[in-house]
Each structure stands twice: as C-alpha cells, then as structure tokens.
Amino acid sequence: METFVKKRSFISEARSPQKKIKLESDEGMEQDEEDEEFSHPVPWQKIEAEGLDCDYALLFSKEEADNLFKQLEEEVVYSTGEEAKVQVFGKVYDIPRKQATYGDAGLTYTYSRVTRLANSWTPTLEYIRDAVTKTTGQLFNFILVNRYKDGQDHMGEHRDDEKELDPLCPIASVSLGAPRDFIFRHRDARGKQSLRQIEPVKLELAHGSLLLMNSPTNTFWYHSLPVRKKSSLPRINLTFRRIVVDRKK
C-alpha cells in the first residue's frame, strides 16, 4: 500500500528551509549564511517519514516552465555509447531514458560503474541552477539530466549516495514537462524478504516543481520513477548535486 503525500502525517506547510548552512564557493572557501531571507522565497511543503526529510515547492510558473522546457530541448546533448548504458548485477543494459551530465569544468560522477564527465553549463541550465540556489541557499556544481519520452521511460529504485557527493548538501530535483509519480521506499521494506512493514511514500512531481531530498533521506530511502503507460508526453528532470572537489589535486 502506498502512502500519498497528501496525508497530514507526511506533509505540512513551511517556509523556505532557512537554517544556518555552510556553502562551498567557486574558490573552495567556506562561507556562512545566517538566518536570512533568500532572494527567491517560495511556499514549501514539508514531506517527512522515518529517516525521510524532503521539501517540495512550485519553483516556476507554467509559462516559464514551458519556455524552459523548450530551451532545454534545443540545448541539451544526451549521452550515447557506453555512457547510455547501465550495469546491474553484472549485466549491461540500455538506460530506459535519455541522460546527460553538465557541471563545472573537470568534474566527474561515477554511478552504476560508469564515470561521466561534466559538459559545460548551457545558458538555460545555468539559469535554472541559479534559481534553485536563490531559493534554497545551496550551491551546486553538477547536474544529471534525464529525459523521459513518455510513460514507458522510467527509472528503477536507487539511492543517490555516491562517495563523490557532499552528504550535507541536498539533492535538488527540478521537473519540467509531464507530471510523473515519484516513489520512495524504505531500505528495510524492499523485496519479499523485507525486514519491516513501512509504507512507500508517493508524490506526483508537477511541471515546474522543485523537490529537495535532504539528509538523511538517501541513506534510508530508495526512490524511483515507475512506468506509467497512460502518460504520453515527455518529461525532463534535472537533479542538481554538489560534488566534493579533492583539494589535494
């Protein structure tokens, strides 16, 4: 049985997550942000469960989200060849969606045993990144772009817990295009041999929305975007991350 985000036990109204945070600047220097108003405040919804801490908001209006989607369709170049494949339990499969990586110069990100090099930021990706930073107070240096042509394209259960990621920085997920279901499943409640009975948490990610997956969400909860055969329209998802730069290099 899936738990929908509309249940009061999981969701509440909240302001922007304005707590003292520590950011990484481009020069690698740390800077403190006290409890100040961010320059782009939005009304947040808090989504919580055991070990799950997320914030959800509509970041862009429909008109602006439509324009951003069109611009990304023109700008983003998706991976081909080995970078368009994924390894699962030793077997190699084609990724059931289009995928691309962008970010600061020289950054790489390894998952499913494939290392991906960041392409240079496009103007539209920079614009969206800056909007997310103004809203959250967090700096991001890398983005994974996923394009789903329709409801057949999907993403299996996984956690964003790779060693390159800053564990204190949330994953910021921006959705553009067709709304799709997004499901969290606790690590102890997966499969037939599950240790506990914990209901999944199900969201619908709207056009122009922003979902923040805060720590420790990716430690305890897997997330997925399942097949939805009735969905016939495309969707682009942007997941902004902060990769820890090795300062010894």
PDB file of C-alpha atoms in Angstrom, residues 40-149:
ATOM      1  CA  HIS A  40      13.623  33.940  -4.230  1.00  0.00           C
ATOM      2  CA  PRO A  41      11.340  32.665  -1.424  1.00  0.00           C
ATOM      3  CA  VAL A  42       8.622  30.162  -2.307  1.00  0.00           C
ATOM      4  CA  PRO A  43       5.958  28.384  -0.222  1.00  0.00           C
ATOM      5  CA  TRP A  44       7.300  24.971   0.763  1.00  0.00           C
ATOM      6  CA  GLN A  45       5.588  21.738   1.709  1.00  0.00           C
ATOM      7  CA  LYS A  46       7.448  19.538   4.170  1.00  0.00           C
ATOM      8  CA  ILE A  47       7.399  15.780   3.473  1.00  0.00           C
ATOM      9  CA  GLU A  48       8.539  13.597   6.327  1.00  0.00           C
ATOM     10  CA  ALA A  49       8.655   9.964   7.394  1.00  0.00           C
ATOM     11  CA  GLU A  50      11.097   7.872   9.409  1.00  0.00           C
ATOM     12  CA  GLY A  51      14.514   8.904   8.056  1.00  0.00           C
ATOM     13  CA  LEU A  52      12.911  10.848   5.196  1.00  0.00           C
ATOM     14  CA  ASP A  53      13.174  14.648   5.013  1.00  0.00           C
ATOM     15  CA  CYS A  54      12.078  16.449   1.831  1.00  0.00           C
ATOM     16  CA  ASP A  55      10.829  19.889   0.830  1.00  0.00           C
ATOM     17  CA  TYR A  56       8.579  20.458  -2.199  1.00  0.00           C
ATOM     18  CA  ALA A  57       7.528  23.653  -3.972  1.00  0.00           C
ATOM     19  CA  LEU A  58       6.476  25.053  -7.315  1.00  0.00           C
ATOM     20  CA  LEU A  59       9.542  26.968  -8.469  1.00  0.00           C
ATOM     21  CA  PHE A  60       8.412  28.158 -11.912  1.00  0.00           C
ATOM     22  CA  SER A  61       5.077  29.312 -13.305  1.00  0.00           C
ATOM     23  CA  LYS A  62       3.556  27.264 -16.127  1.00  0.00           C
ATOM     24  CA  GLU A  63       4.566  29.869 -18.706  1.00  0.00           C
ATOM     25  CA  GLU A  64       8.181  29.983 -17.555  1.00  0.00           C
ATOM     26  CA  ALA A  65       8.360  26.201 -17.169  1.00  0.00           C
ATOM     27  CA  ASP A  66       7.042  25.792 -20.736  1.00  0.00           C
ATOM     28  CA  ASN A  67       9.758  28.133 -22.038  1.00  0.00           C
ATOM     29  CA  LEU A  68      12.499  26.405 -20.066  1.00  0.00           C
ATOM     30  CA  PHE A  69      11.407  23.009 -21.391  1.00  0.00           C
ATOM     31  CA  LYS A  70      11.592  24.268 -24.986  1.00  0.00           C
ATOM     32  CA  GLN A  71      15.030  25.783 -24.434  1.00  0.00           C
ATOM     33  CA  LEU A  72      16.387  22.575 -22.897  1.00  0.00           C
ATOM     34  CA  GLU A  73      15.088  20.593 -25.867  1.00  0.00           C
ATOM     35  CA  GLU A  74      17.322  22.758 -28.055  1.00  0.00           C
ATOM     36  CA  GLU A  75      20.392  22.917 -25.814  1.00  0.00           C
ATOM     37  CA  VAL A  76      20.917  19.577 -24.075  1.00  0.00           C
ATOM     38  CA  VAL A  77      23.053  16.958 -25.828  1.00  0.00           C
ATOM     39  CA  TYR A  78      22.358  13.479 -24.477  1.00  0.00           C
ATOM     40  CA  SER A  79      24.848  10.680 -23.952  1.00  0.00           C
ATOM     41  CA  THR A  80      25.428   7.874 -26.438  1.00  0.00           C
ATOM     42  CA  GLY A  81      27.523   4.715 -26.495  1.00  0.00           C
ATOM     43  CA  GLU A  82      28.790   3.334 -23.179  1.00  0.00           C
ATOM     44  CA  GLU A  83      27.536   6.360 -21.264  1.00  0.00           C
ATOM     45  CA  ALA A  84      23.986   5.469 -22.351  1.00  0.00           C
ATOM     46  CA  LYS A  85      24.212   2.090 -20.616  1.00  0.00           C
ATOM     47  CA  VAL A  86      23.925   0.930 -17.022  1.00  0.00           C
ATOM     48  CA  GLN A  87      25.324  -2.109 -15.237  1.00  0.00           C
ATOM     49  CA  VAL A  88      23.017  -4.010 -12.888  1.00  0.00           C
ATOM     50  CA  PHE A  89      24.207  -7.160 -11.104  1.00  0.00           C
ATOM     51  CA  GLY A  90      26.973  -7.593 -13.659  1.00  0.00           C
ATOM     52  CA  LYS A  91      24.750  -7.230 -16.722  1.00  0.00           C
ATOM     53  CA  VAL A  92      24.777  -4.217 -19.041  1.00  0.00           C
ATOM     54  CA  TYR A  93      21.505  -2.644 -20.184  1.00  0.00           C
ATOM     55  CA  ASP A  94      20.466   0.385 -22.208  1.00  0.00           C
ATOM     56  CA  ILE A  95      19.266   3.186 -19.917  1.00  0.00           C
ATOM     57  CA  PRO A  96      15.445   3.406 -20.306  1.00  0.00           C
ATOM     58  CA  ARG A  97      15.577   7.196 -20.876  1.00  0.00           C
ATOM     59  CA  LYS A  98      17.971   9.792 -22.288  1.00  0.00           C
ATOM     60  CA  GLN A  99      20.661  11.107 -19.999  1.00  0.00           C
ATOM     61  CA  ALA A 100      23.267  13.887 -19.902  1.00  0.00           C
ATOM     62  CA  THR A 101      25.699  15.385 -17.373  1.00  0.00           C
ATOM     63  CA  TYR A 102      26.693  19.036 -17.014  1.00  0.00           C
ATOM     64  CA  GLY A 103      28.650  20.975 -14.435  1.00  0.00           C
ATOM     65  CA  ASP A 104      31.821  22.791 -13.502  1.00  0.00           C
ATOM     66  CA  ALA A 105      34.913  22.088 -15.590  1.00  0.00           C
ATOM     67  CA  GLY A 106      36.686  18.809 -14.875  1.00  0.00           C
ATOM     68  CA  LEU A 107      34.070  17.278 -12.582  1.00  0.00           C
ATOM     69  CA  THR A 108      33.205  13.602 -12.951  1.00  0.00           C
ATOM     70  CA  TYR A 109      30.484  11.495 -11.402  1.00  0.00           C
ATOM     71  CA  THR A 110      30.521   7.692 -11.172  1.00  0.00           C
ATOM     72  CA  TYR A 111      27.426   5.568 -10.685  1.00  0.00           C
ATOM     73  CA  SER A 112      26.447   2.100 -11.914  1.00  0.00           C
ATOM     74  CA  ARG A 113      30.195   1.652 -12.561  1.00  0.00           C
ATOM     75  CA  VAL A 114      30.233   4.247 -15.343  1.00  0.00           C
ATOM     76  CA  THR A 115      32.163   7.508 -14.899  1.00  0.00           C
ATOM     77  CA  ARG A 116      30.634  10.532 -16.591  1.00  0.00           C
ATOM     78  CA  LEU A 117      32.428  13.805 -17.322  1.00  0.00           C
ATOM     79  CA  ALA A 118      30.533  17.055 -16.910  1.00  0.00           C
ATOM     80  CA  ASN A 119      29.795  19.047 -20.053  1.00  0.00           C
ATOM     81  CA  SER A 120      29.935  22.846 -19.758  1.00  0.00           C
ATOM     82  CA  TRP A 121      26.818  24.520 -18.393  1.00  0.00           C
ATOM     83  CA  THR A 122      24.321  25.678 -21.007  1.00  0.00           C
ATOM     84  CA  PRO A 123      22.665  29.107 -20.538  1.00  0.00           C
ATOM     85  CA  THR A 124      19.326  27.565 -19.551  1.00  0.00           C
ATOM     86  CA  LEU A 125      20.864  25.095 -17.102  1.00  0.00           C
ATOM     87  CA  GLU A 126      22.795  27.959 -15.508  1.00  0.00           C
ATOM     88  CA  TYR A 127      19.585  29.977 -15.208  1.00  0.00           C
ATOM     89  CA  ILE A 128      17.731  27.100 -13.506  1.00  0.00           C
ATOM     90  CA  ARG A 129      20.711  26.330 -11.265  1.00  0.00           C
ATOM     91  CA  ASP A 130      20.851  29.952 -10.104  1.00  0.00           C
ATOM     92  CA  ALA A 131      17.082  29.958  -9.446  1.00  0.00           C
ATOM     93  CA  VAL A 132      17.465  26.850  -7.278  1.00  0.00           C
ATOM     94  CA  THR A 133      20.366  28.444  -5.388  1.00  0.00           C
ATOM     95  CA  LYS A 134      18.409  31.656  -4.780  1.00  0.00           C
ATOM     96  CA  THR A 135      15.518  29.598  -3.431  1.00  0.00           C
ATOM     97  CA  THR A 136      17.457  27.148  -1.257  1.00  0.00           C
ATOM     98  CA  GLY A 137      20.684  28.931  -0.312  1.00  0.00           C
ATOM     99  CA  GLN A 138      22.679  25.942  -1.567  1.00  0.00           C
ATOM    100  CA  LEU A 139      25.394  25.961  -4.230  1.00  0.00           C
ATOM    101  CA  PHE A 140      25.506  23.167  -6.823  1.00  0.00           C
ATOM    102  CA  ASN A 141      28.331  22.274  -9.213  1.00  0.00           C
ATOM    103  CA  PHE A 142      26.916  19.294 -11.123  1.00  0.00           C
ATOM    104  CA  ILE A 143      23.661  18.244 -12.731  1.00  0.00           C
ATOM    105  CA  LEU A 144      22.260  14.992 -14.094  1.00  0.00           C
ATOM    106  CA  VAL A 145      19.652  15.492 -16.826  1.00  0.00           C
ATOM    107  CA  ASN A 146      17.120  12.738 -17.551  1.00  0.00           C
ATOM    108  CA  ARG A 147      14.651  12.953 -20.443  1.00  0.00           C
ATOM    109  CA  TYR A 148      11.646  10.629 -20.472  1.00  0.00           C
ATOM    110  CA  LYS A 149       9.978  10.496 -23.897  1.00  0.00           C
TER     111      LYS A 149
END
